[in-house]
Amino acid sequence: MTNKHLLKINNFTLSFKSNRGKFIALEEINLGLDSGKTLALVGESGCGKSITALSVLGLLPENAATVEKGEIFFRGDNLLNYHKNDLRKIRGNRIAMIFQEPMTALNPVYTIGDQVAEAYRIHKGFSRRKSLDLAVEMLDKVKIPDPGSRINEYPFQLSGGMRQRVLIAIALACQPDLLIADEPTTALDVTIQAQILKLIGDLQKEMGTAVIFITHDLGLVAEMADSVAIMYAGRIIEEGGVYDIFDHPKHPYTQGLLTSIPKIDTPKGGKLATIKGIVPSIYNRHAGCMFYDRCPKGQNACFTRPKAPEPFSGKHEAACHFVDV
Amino acid sequence: MATILEVKNLDQHFPILGGILRRVKGYVFALNKINLKVEEGETLGVVGESGCGKSTLAKAIVRLNRPSAGDVYLNGKEISRLEGEDLKVARRQIQMIFQDPYGSLNPRKTVESILAEPLKLHRMVSTKADIKKSVIDLMKLVGLPADNINRFPHEFSGGQRQRIGIARALALRPKVVIADEPVSALDVSIQSQILNLLNDLKKELGLTYIFIAHDLAVVKYIADRIAVMYLGNIVELRKSSDLFDAPLHPYTQALLKSIPAPNPHKRGNLQVLEGDVPSPKRPPAGCAFSTRCLYATQTCHKEKPPLEDISGEAAGKIACFNYKSLTETKGA
């Protein structure tokens, strides 16, 4: 059953060592994604979105992170059993990533042509000449004007939007099966964001790539996602199709998020709904529902952990004892 | 309503120095002939993309930067060339809330000394007991527990730090508060808490806000009127509801259509505006937006459109040669 799906994360629990002891960063994460689809991973800062992505890529700091349990199946193989060298063959080739900060994700001392061509040289074994030709083609695909001469430019000579296009070109150079986009437009202006969203969408359609879209912006989720997983304090608390999540949010946290953002049609001056309190500290974990102390529905039952949603169940589920109350 | 703040023909041009002799090689044209009036008790929103001059405008008004030319009137009094004690007095009435709740508070000072500093500098209260009482009042005002008075900024969450920043801005009982992206560094669930607080404080203290943000939904929620900026120019200035219902300037239209709504039923409606914002070192000769505008004509590339009054129902100001013909063709 695991073979059917492009990506399936089972019961994945991850801990970090820090000078204040060990803490759990991700707890029993279950996620799944099929080819060509888009999954949005949504949550506030510190909830574990980016760590989930780094786990899939095998980019966790080895000295601090420990996988407590679970599996990450990619095309049927458990990535956690891979040797470092085998992972390196997959990373940037079958699974690629776009990072949030287009200013720092590129190497400042290499031309952008070299940085795109590197993917072809390493993963496909092409010659320098041929790789550069392919890089020009790829830069043309991400709509960088005049790519033939732009390949000789350095990152500092490009605007933020152009740099993000270069990152996308690098990520998609080998036509990966899975693209992880970690807040790809957060550092960009809205008119540039729209350009990048359209580009990712178009290329995804053309190449049939599956995309994990990590964001905290619910507008982007509504625009891009097929399915949505909401994260809170290292757990997935709600999962379902994008229309289900927006039309009938089940978890009190999701409901709170959706009502607390001012929308373009929110009446002016009226009180915004708020979620009281703040996200719990990572050192302050307990067995029950992590949202308990901020939740309007919190009751005694919440001291035991609610059942987590199952991926691929085809259902819209929330980890809450009072979903239908 | 009376005009509390007026900006007239404000320019801010930063020199670029170069060569061994540090000669002026050119200028960054950050603000070009900005004109605006803020009425007492209103919230004026300022929106635009990064680098359009929103923050420079805020800094020029509170005199963190000295404007290159133009005047700023506060309650009818010119303040852009004040010095020393006069400037200090003027600044009591106009205060600023900063974007970054992490960078804008001194990490080595307690909440008490952060909030007491403006009170001491401006000699608002004299005795130690009075200062402490004022600080506690300020903390209560912004919803911080008074027993946190001896804590340092790092012991607070982002939302609470922003409350400290707000309390500091209110310490001198200002009339006008300029909030420069006060919620953009905060998580979504915290943003709404701070926006509610700002609205409550405005009612309670009768404040006037200039609210700078790039998130249009936030600005629409909080502002009465909105100024849209592009490359150092105000291109449209209208009532918030009018601007969102029927944007007139092609840039405003494009801006509104490039934001995805948090509603999957409305997906696929994004309109993509091609190209990048030009460099403020070499702004276009004509209209600043002419390089990306779908409707630009010969005139737009050569001449700069003035910010003109629009009369009638859609009252406000706009800087565009063609907006009339555009609205007509759309209506037809």
XYZ file of C-alpha atoms in Angstrom:
657
model
C 0.000 0.000 0.000
C 2.926 2.286 0.572
C 4.093 1.771 -2.990
C 1.125 3.476 -4.544
C 1.968 6.866 -3.195
C 4.787 9.197 -4.124
C 5.409 10.239 -0.536
C 4.102 8.749 2.658
C 5.313 9.733 6.104
C 4.302 7.291 8.848
C 4.332 8.049 12.566
C 7.425 10.188 12.204
C 8.737 11.487 15.519
C 11.826 13.647 15.722
C 13.678 15.028 18.710
C 16.422 17.599 19.130
C 19.137 17.828 21.738
C 19.681 21.243 23.207
C 21.498 22.526 26.243
C 18.204 22.345 28.101
C 17.835 18.646 27.323
C 15.989 16.709 24.674
C 12.783 18.017 23.204
C 10.317 16.635 20.711
C 10.106 18.746 17.540
C 7.761 16.547 15.517
C 5.369 14.040 17.036
C 3.807 11.177 15.100
C 3.571 13.017 11.799
C 1.473 11.271 9.156
C 1.458 12.830 5.726
C 0.969 11.670 2.192
C 1.153 13.045 -1.308
C 0.469 11.637 -4.788
C 2.235 12.580 -8.026
C 1.260 15.884 -9.555
C -0.655 17.065 -6.480
C -0.021 19.990 -4.171
C -0.047 19.662 -0.410
C 0.033 22.803 1.707
C 1.698 22.529 5.093
C 0.340 25.371 7.198
C 1.229 26.635 10.642
C 2.770 29.436 12.654
C 6.476 29.901 13.179
C 8.039 27.135 15.237
C 5.300 24.572 14.588
C 7.616 22.234 12.676
C 6.745 22.913 9.026
C 10.298 23.451 7.824
C 11.712 20.627 9.958
C 9.254 18.241 8.292
C 10.568 19.339 4.904
C 14.195 19.007 5.963
C 13.467 15.516 7.292
C 12.231 14.418 3.881
C 15.407 15.762 2.289
C 17.659 14.225 4.941
C 19.077 17.658 5.732
C 18.717 17.529 9.513
C 21.781 18.379 11.607
C 23.147 14.943 12.461
C 24.622 15.835 15.816
C 21.438 17.348 17.218
C 18.482 15.609 15.569
C 17.354 12.068 16.405
C 14.629 10.173 14.598
C 12.680 8.557 17.426
C 10.444 6.446 15.247
C 8.572 6.343 11.963
C 9.233 6.017 8.265
C 9.418 8.323 5.277
C 8.503 6.402 2.134
C 9.402 7.990 -1.193
C 8.244 5.947 -4.199
C 8.002 2.945 -1.864
C 11.485 3.153 -0.301
C 12.141 4.316 3.223
C 14.426 7.338 2.909
C 15.511 6.971 6.526
C 17.323 3.725 5.630
C 19.285 5.353 2.815
C 23.004 5.859 3.064
C 24.173 9.469 2.859
C 25.578 8.966 -0.632
C 22.342 7.473 -1.921
C 20.356 10.330 -0.438
C 22.618 12.746 -2.257
C 21.605 11.122 -5.543
C 17.948 11.756 -4.773
C 18.281 15.227 -3.346
C 18.242 17.893 -6.057
C 17.380 15.156 -8.540
C 14.130 13.382 -7.584
C 13.296 15.639 -4.617
C 14.185 19.322 -4.822
C 13.653 22.299 -2.599
C 13.117 26.034 -2.986
C 14.080 28.059 0.039
C 12.489 31.123 1.536
C 15.372 33.519 1.297
C 16.381 34.051 -2.329
C 19.069 36.467 -1.161
C 21.093 33.878 0.748
C 20.198 30.554 -0.886
C 22.415 31.256 -3.910
C 26.184 31.148 -3.763
C 27.432 34.724 -4.250
C 30.751 33.758 -5.870
C 29.414 31.600 -8.725
C 27.518 32.813 -11.757
C 23.886 31.786 -11.921
C 24.662 29.767 -15.048
C 27.188 27.667 -13.119
C 24.722 27.140 -10.287
C 21.967 25.872 -12.571
C 24.396 23.800 -14.665
C 25.746 22.129 -11.517
C 22.525 20.120 -11.198
C 23.031 18.642 -14.692
C 26.718 17.923 -14.193
C 26.238 16.174 -10.853
C 23.018 14.285 -11.409
C 23.109 13.630 -15.148
C 26.863 13.553 -15.673
C 26.691 15.934 -18.644
C 29.693 17.900 -19.854
C 30.226 21.480 -18.793
C 29.277 22.782 -22.221
C 26.091 20.762 -22.487
C 25.094 21.553 -18.903
C 25.412 25.262 -19.587
C 23.265 24.930 -22.706
C 20.625 23.138 -20.671
C 20.913 25.811 -17.980
C 20.119 28.482 -20.572
C 17.065 26.482 -21.606
C 15.938 26.112 -18.009
C 16.421 29.833 -17.262
C 14.339 30.553 -20.329
C 11.631 28.261 -18.943
C 11.471 30.235 -15.696
C 11.131 33.372 -17.872
C 14.410 35.075 -17.157
C 14.809 37.552 -20.007
C 17.861 37.073 -22.238
C 19.108 33.914 -20.453
C 22.041 33.470 -22.849
C 23.859 36.469 -21.393
C 22.324 36.294 -17.924
C 24.108 32.999 -17.180
C 27.286 35.015 -16.707
C 25.783 37.252 -14.047
C 26.192 36.870 -10.298
C 23.305 36.696 -7.809
C 23.853 40.270 -6.562
C 23.114 41.555 -10.055
C 19.570 40.158 -9.945
C 16.416 41.361 -8.183
C 14.716 39.242 -5.504
C 12.109 37.926 -7.909
C 14.767 37.021 -10.489
C 16.821 35.205 -7.854
C 13.774 33.189 -6.818
C 13.370 32.263 -10.503
C 16.968 31.053 -10.566
C 16.310 28.928 -7.462
C 13.262 27.445 -9.143
C 15.347 26.720 -12.237
C 17.928 24.887 -10.107
C 15.234 22.941 -8.265
C 13.388 21.883 -11.402
C 16.470 21.294 -13.586
C 16.310 17.499 -13.229
C 12.502 17.368 -13.440
C 12.042 16.132 -9.864
C 9.074 14.043 -8.741
C 8.666 16.148 -5.644
C 9.322 19.828 -5.115
C 9.337 21.252 -1.601
C 8.725 24.986 -1.581
C 9.424 26.457 1.859
C 7.741 29.863 1.998
C 8.954 30.599 -1.540
C 7.295 34.003 -1.785
C 7.437 35.346 1.777
C 10.418 37.569 1.025
C 8.886 38.899 -2.197
C 6.497 41.721 -2.991
C 2.917 40.858 -3.861
C 3.146 41.629 -7.575
C 6.314 39.510 -7.779
C 4.683 36.829 -5.618
C 1.887 36.512 -8.172
C 4.478 36.042 -10.939
C 6.255 33.285 -8.983
C 3.030 31.481 -8.030
C 1.963 31.390 -11.651
C 5.394 30.122 -12.688
C 5.379 27.290 -10.112
C 1.829 26.330 -11.112
C 2.630 26.306 -14.850
C 5.818 24.278 -14.464
C 4.094 21.843 -12.122
C 1.458 21.189 -14.767
C 4.066 20.817 -17.493
C 6.333 18.420 -15.577
C 3.771 16.617 -13.404
C 5.729 17.459 -10.261
C 4.162 17.026 -6.828
C 4.598 20.069 -4.617
C 4.708 20.500 -0.854
C 3.956 24.142 -0.270
C 5.012 25.354 3.166
C 3.431 28.630 4.185
C 1.617 30.549 6.869
C -0.321 32.620 4.338
C -3.827 31.200 3.993
C -4.334 33.151 0.765
C -1.538 31.178 -0.875
C -3.005 27.918 0.423
C -6.393 28.718 -1.077
C -4.726 29.587 -4.383
C -2.332 26.670 -4.757
C -3.235 23.583 -2.702
C -5.177 20.403 -3.452
C -4.938 19.171 0.115
C -3.987 20.930 3.331
C -2.334 19.792 6.559
C -2.486 22.182 9.502
C 0.360 21.908 12.013
C 0.432 23.072 15.588
C 3.258 22.576 18.099
C 4.914 19.712 16.221
C 1.749 17.807 15.382
C -0.635 17.669 12.482
C -4.007 18.645 13.837
C -6.165 18.768 10.746
C -5.953 17.354 7.267
C -8.298 17.445 4.323
C -9.083 18.788 0.870
C -8.609 22.525 0.382
C -12.335 23.232 -0.014
C -13.219 21.185 3.093
C -10.654 23.007 5.206
C -11.754 26.487 4.163
C -15.498 25.805 4.011
C -15.842 23.637 7.114
C -12.767 23.899 9.337
C -13.096 21.306 12.100
C -10.313 21.963 14.575
C -10.833 24.952 16.898
C -7.331 26.160 16.006
C -8.070 26.122 12.275
C -11.388 27.834 12.918
C -9.578 30.462 14.985
C -6.959 31.030 12.275
C -9.546 31.475 9.554
C -11.651 33.919 11.542
C -8.737 35.957 12.922
C -7.256 37.038 9.584
C -8.745 40.253 8.243
C -10.067 39.417 4.810
C -10.558 41.864 1.994
C -14.296 41.734 2.819
C -14.029 42.050 6.632
C -16.061 45.109 7.723
C -13.902 47.977 8.875
C -13.456 48.713 12.537
C -15.325 45.664 13.835
C -13.513 43.508 16.359
C -11.377 40.774 14.869
C -11.739 37.345 16.373
C -8.577 36.344 18.207
C -7.014 33.175 19.522
C -6.126 33.930 23.114
C -2.664 33.242 24.489
C 0.453 32.236 22.601
C 1.970 29.096 21.089
C 3.242 26.841 23.916
C 6.985 26.605 24.504
C 8.719 23.664 22.911
C 10.015 22.581 26.332
C 6.506 22.454 27.673
C 5.056 19.387 25.991
C 2.471 17.091 27.456
C 0.505 14.050 26.415
C -2.804 15.815 25.845
C -3.963 18.213 23.146
C -1.320 20.952 22.747
C -3.982 23.534 21.934
C -5.880 22.848 25.165
C -5.053 26.054 27.058
C -5.960 28.340 24.141
C -9.051 26.440 23.074
C -12.589 27.652 23.695
C -13.758 24.035 23.869
C -11.050 22.772 26.249
C -12.347 20.182 28.719
C -10.996 17.341 30.838
C -11.046 14.932 27.916
C -8.379 17.122 26.280
C -5.720 15.845 28.688
C -5.555 12.728 26.537
C -4.265 13.136 23.021
C -6.964 13.160 20.360
C -6.648 10.774 17.417
C -4.519 12.243 14.641
C -5.841 12.492 11.069
C -4.954 9.691 8.630
C -3.557 10.631 5.218
C -5.150 9.068 2.110
C -8.284 8.265 4.056
C -10.070 10.519 1.595
C -11.665 12.117 4.607
C -11.364 15.484 6.229
C -10.239 14.846 9.799
C -9.160 16.857 12.812
C -7.316 15.869 15.949
C -9.936 17.066 18.411
C -12.238 15.288 20.849
C -15.018 17.742 20.187
C -15.080 17.949 16.423
C -18.785 17.450 16.163
C -19.782 19.185 19.372
C -12.506 67.630 11.149
C -9.337 69.623 11.437
C -6.146 68.796 9.610
C -3.618 67.633 12.186
C -0.712 66.791 9.883
C 0.088 68.118 6.455
C 2.930 67.151 4.175
C 3.729 69.573 1.356
C 5.979 68.841 -1.616
C 8.173 66.577 0.456
C 11.337 65.313 -1.265
C 13.819 62.844 0.111
C 16.830 62.297 -2.121
C 19.738 60.336 -0.677
C 23.114 61.133 -2.253
C 25.237 58.248 -3.540
C 28.892 58.914 -2.822
C 31.691 57.347 -4.793
C 35.356 57.541 -5.708
C 38.288 58.477 -3.484
C 36.961 61.972 -2.914
C 33.497 60.666 -1.949
C 31.909 62.897 -4.522
C 28.178 62.737 -5.105
C 27.709 60.396 -8.057
C 23.957 60.388 -8.097
C 20.860 60.252 -5.967
C 18.360 57.699 -4.768
C 15.037 59.402 -5.363
C 13.229 57.934 -2.358
C 10.365 60.437 -2.124
C 9.229 62.795 -4.853
C 6.938 65.738 -4.124
C 4.737 63.974 -1.606
C 1.578 65.839 -0.649
C -0.888 64.618 1.916
C -3.172 65.753 4.681
C -4.137 63.731 7.705
C -7.347 64.674 9.511
C -7.586 64.527 13.267
C -8.868 61.167 14.485
C -8.567 59.292 11.212
C -6.382 56.359 10.259
C -4.474 56.908 7.059
C -3.146 53.715 5.540
C -0.014 53.802 3.381
C 0.538 50.801 1.125
C 3.062 49.846 -1.497
C 5.757 47.332 -2.255
C 9.160 47.278 -0.630
C 11.337 50.181 -1.671
C 8.412 52.402 -2.636
C 9.210 54.887 0.141
C 6.612 54.048 2.806
C 9.107 53.880 5.660
C 11.152 56.786 4.317
C 7.986 58.871 4.426
C 7.405 57.880 8.064
C 10.986 58.693 8.994
C 10.884 62.030 7.209
C 7.701 63.006 9.050
C 9.049 62.205 12.527
C 12.411 63.688 11.488
C 14.489 60.524 11.843
C 15.646 61.676 8.428
C 15.993 65.284 7.405
C 13.864 65.784 4.275
C 15.700 67.195 1.230
C 12.910 69.664 0.499
C 9.337 70.397 1.422
C 7.386 71.089 4.592
C 5.676 69.089 7.295
C 3.012 70.898 9.307
C 1.835 69.551 12.631
C -1.230 71.414 13.890
C -0.376 74.172 11.432
C 3.217 74.539 12.652
C 6.125 73.728 10.346
C 8.331 71.054 11.967
C 10.673 69.800 9.258
C 13.417 72.315 10.061
C 13.109 72.486 13.847
C 16.154 71.905 16.028
C 16.921 71.198 19.679
C 14.244 71.897 22.243
C 11.626 72.876 19.624
C 12.064 69.560 17.844
C 11.751 67.713 21.133
C 8.478 69.443 21.896
C 7.133 68.618 18.439
C 8.160 64.997 18.765
C 6.091 64.606 21.889
C 3.048 64.879 19.688
C 4.155 62.468 17.013
C 5.535 59.042 17.841
C 6.389 55.900 15.988
C 5.816 52.135 16.371
C 8.413 50.051 14.573
C 8.108 46.898 12.538
C 10.587 44.632 14.243
C 9.611 43.877 17.848
C 12.963 42.090 18.269
C 15.282 44.786 16.963
C 13.514 47.888 18.232
C 13.864 47.215 21.964
C 17.171 47.498 23.796
C 17.952 43.957 25.008
C 19.887 45.217 28.036
C 17.080 47.287 29.475
C 14.110 46.140 31.504
C 10.561 47.012 30.481
C 10.562 49.630 33.208
C 13.622 51.456 31.922
C 12.460 51.177 28.302
C 9.132 52.796 29.154
C 10.600 55.281 31.634
C 13.169 56.611 29.167
C 10.855 58.842 27.131
C 9.207 60.072 30.349
C 12.584 61.075 31.793
C 13.986 62.566 28.592
C 10.956 64.767 28.147
C 10.652 65.486 31.869
C 7.033 64.438 31.842
C 7.173 63.179 35.443
C 9.666 64.003 38.130
C 9.708 61.653 41.095
C 10.721 58.013 40.942
C 7.404 56.897 42.375
C 5.521 58.838 39.694
C 7.628 57.324 36.950
C 6.924 53.828 38.183
C 3.233 54.584 38.415
C 3.189 55.934 34.845
C 5.046 52.867 33.594
C 2.540 50.536 35.272
C -0.342 52.539 33.809
C 1.205 52.224 30.352
C 1.636 48.479 30.749
C -1.987 48.095 31.797
C -3.057 50.237 28.850
C -1.512 47.829 26.353
C -2.516 44.670 28.213
C 0.816 43.657 29.748
C 0.744 42.219 33.277
C 2.239 44.804 35.647
C 4.320 42.192 37.483
C 6.463 41.844 34.339
C 7.927 45.294 34.944
C 11.458 44.057 35.712
C 11.723 41.636 32.823
C 13.919 41.996 29.760
C 12.650 41.993 26.160
C 13.916 38.462 25.441
C 11.576 37.084 28.089
C 8.552 38.165 26.051
C 6.908 36.713 22.962
C 6.786 38.683 19.708
C 3.255 39.909 20.363
C 4.099 41.070 23.882
C 7.226 42.831 22.633
C 5.117 44.701 20.126
C 2.889 45.734 23.047
C 5.985 47.160 24.765
C 6.800 49.061 21.565
C 3.268 50.447 21.479
C 3.422 51.447 25.153
C 6.695 53.282 24.521
C 5.155 55.184 21.632
C 2.207 56.188 23.824
C 4.307 57.220 26.838
C 4.401 60.875 25.830
C 0.668 61.031 25.101
C 1.161 61.778 21.404
C -1.587 63.032 19.104
C -0.309 61.230 16.033
C 1.142 57.716 15.972
C 2.956 56.395 12.922
C 2.893 52.604 12.869
C 5.393 51.168 10.403
C 4.313 47.591 9.596
C 3.410 46.930 13.238
C 2.030 43.428 12.661
C 3.959 42.047 9.710
C 6.580 40.321 11.886
C 3.923 38.585 13.995
C 2.190 35.240 13.610
C -1.334 35.294 12.224
C -3.016 34.390 15.499
C -1.158 37.236 17.249
C -1.719 39.830 14.489
C -5.405 40.121 15.241
C -4.700 40.702 18.951
C -2.436 43.653 18.118
C -4.830 45.096 15.516
C -7.663 44.993 18.063
C -5.419 46.684 20.626
C -4.511 49.471 18.175
C -8.185 50.049 17.412
C -9.132 50.131 21.111
C -6.312 52.561 21.942
C -7.346 54.853 19.145
C -10.871 55.129 20.527
C -9.727 55.439 24.127
C -7.027 58.062 23.577
C -8.400 59.831 20.507
C -5.315 59.092 18.429
C -4.627 59.719 14.777
C -2.791 56.911 12.990
C -0.636 56.703 9.945
C -0.589 52.968 9.351
C 2.040 51.633 6.983
C 1.716 48.089 5.689
C 2.065 45.941 2.638
C -0.765 43.589 3.618
C -3.798 45.141 1.948
C -6.380 43.163 3.918
C -4.919 44.506 7.168
C -4.894 48.084 5.859
C -8.427 47.826 4.578
C -9.550 46.623 7.966
C -7.899 49.439 9.922
C -7.705 52.504 7.641
C -10.243 55.207 6.768
C -8.286 56.456 3.780
C -5.454 54.805 1.905
C -2.481 56.238 0.041
C -0.948 53.906 -2.532
C 2.743 54.540 -3.187
C 4.909 53.458 -6.092
C 8.587 54.285 -6.481
C 8.525 57.310 -4.191
C 5.265 58.757 -5.471
C 1.717 58.696 -4.209
C -0.308 57.358 -7.145
C -3.739 57.138 -5.549
C -5.220 58.461 -2.311
C -8.843 57.661 -1.586
C -11.349 56.448 0.936
C -10.579 52.875 1.876
C -13.912 51.429 0.768
C -13.843 53.317 -2.570
C -10.301 52.237 -3.273
C -11.094 48.574 -2.752
C -14.450 48.664 -4.557
C -13.243 50.559 -7.601
C -9.497 51.159 -7.775
C -8.749 53.799 -10.413
C -4.994 53.789 -10.881
C -3.716 50.909 -13.031
C -1.118 50.100 -10.360
C -3.712 49.901 -7.593
C -5.822 47.670 -9.805
C -2.892 45.354 -10.456
C -1.915 45.337 -6.788
C -5.390 44.306 -5.670
C -5.589 41.571 -8.273
C -2.212 40.066 -7.397
C -3.167 39.060 -3.857
C -4.598 35.582 -3.416
C -7.791 35.619 -1.326
C -8.043 33.104 1.524
C -10.910 31.423 -0.286
C -10.312 28.452 -2.600
C -13.528 29.174 -4.499
C -11.898 32.336 -5.841
C -8.688 30.690 -7.036
C -7.289 31.272 -10.489
C -8.194 34.963 -10.485
C -4.686 36.304 -9.961
C -3.622 38.869 -12.489
C 0.088 38.859 -13.051
C 1.806 42.197 -13.441
C 4.948 41.587 -15.489
C 8.350 43.101 -14.854
C 10.133 44.560 -11.857
C 9.945 47.880 -10.052
C 12.503 50.253 -11.670
C 15.484 51.393 -9.607
C 14.883 54.600 -7.640
C 18.354 55.693 -8.752
C 17.130 55.966 -12.320
C 13.376 56.488 -12.155
C 11.521 56.643 -15.508
C 11.235 60.129 -17.002
C 7.462 60.092 -17.112
C 5.003 58.286 -14.876
C 6.877 56.010 -12.462
C 4.578 53.120 -13.361
C 4.781 53.634 -17.136
C 7.327 50.808 -17.602
C 4.861 48.178 -16.350
C 1.524 49.810 -17.129
C -0.762 48.070 -19.621
C -2.340 51.349 -20.676
C 0.731 53.573 -20.947
C 0.696 56.074 -23.805
C 3.408 58.305 -25.304
C 2.560 61.042 -22.813
C 2.948 58.657 -19.862
C 6.518 57.880 -20.870
C 7.454 61.550 -21.260
C 5.571 63.499 -18.616
C 4.941 62.899 -14.982
C 1.246 62.917 -14.074
C 0.431 65.278 -11.167
C -1.570 64.094 -8.147
C -4.969 65.575 -9.008
C -8.233 65.854 -7.149
C -11.075 63.665 -8.275
C -14.457 65.133 -7.590
C -17.808 63.425 -7.377
C -18.636 60.105 -5.813
C -15.214 58.543 -6.076
C -13.567 61.542 -4.388
C -9.870 61.476 -3.669
C -6.616 62.025 -5.507
C -4.986 60.216 -8.377
C -1.836 60.590 -10.452
C -2.704 59.156 -13.846
C -3.304 60.758 -17.254
C -5.620 58.039 -18.450
C -7.803 57.013 -15.539
C -10.869 58.758 -16.970
C -10.697 57.036 -20.322
C -9.988 53.749 -18.551
C -13.092 53.933 -16.395
C -15.155 54.947 -19.442
C -14.026 52.011 -21.573
C -14.718 49.661 -18.684
C -18.189 51.055 -18.191
C -18.991 50.688 -21.898
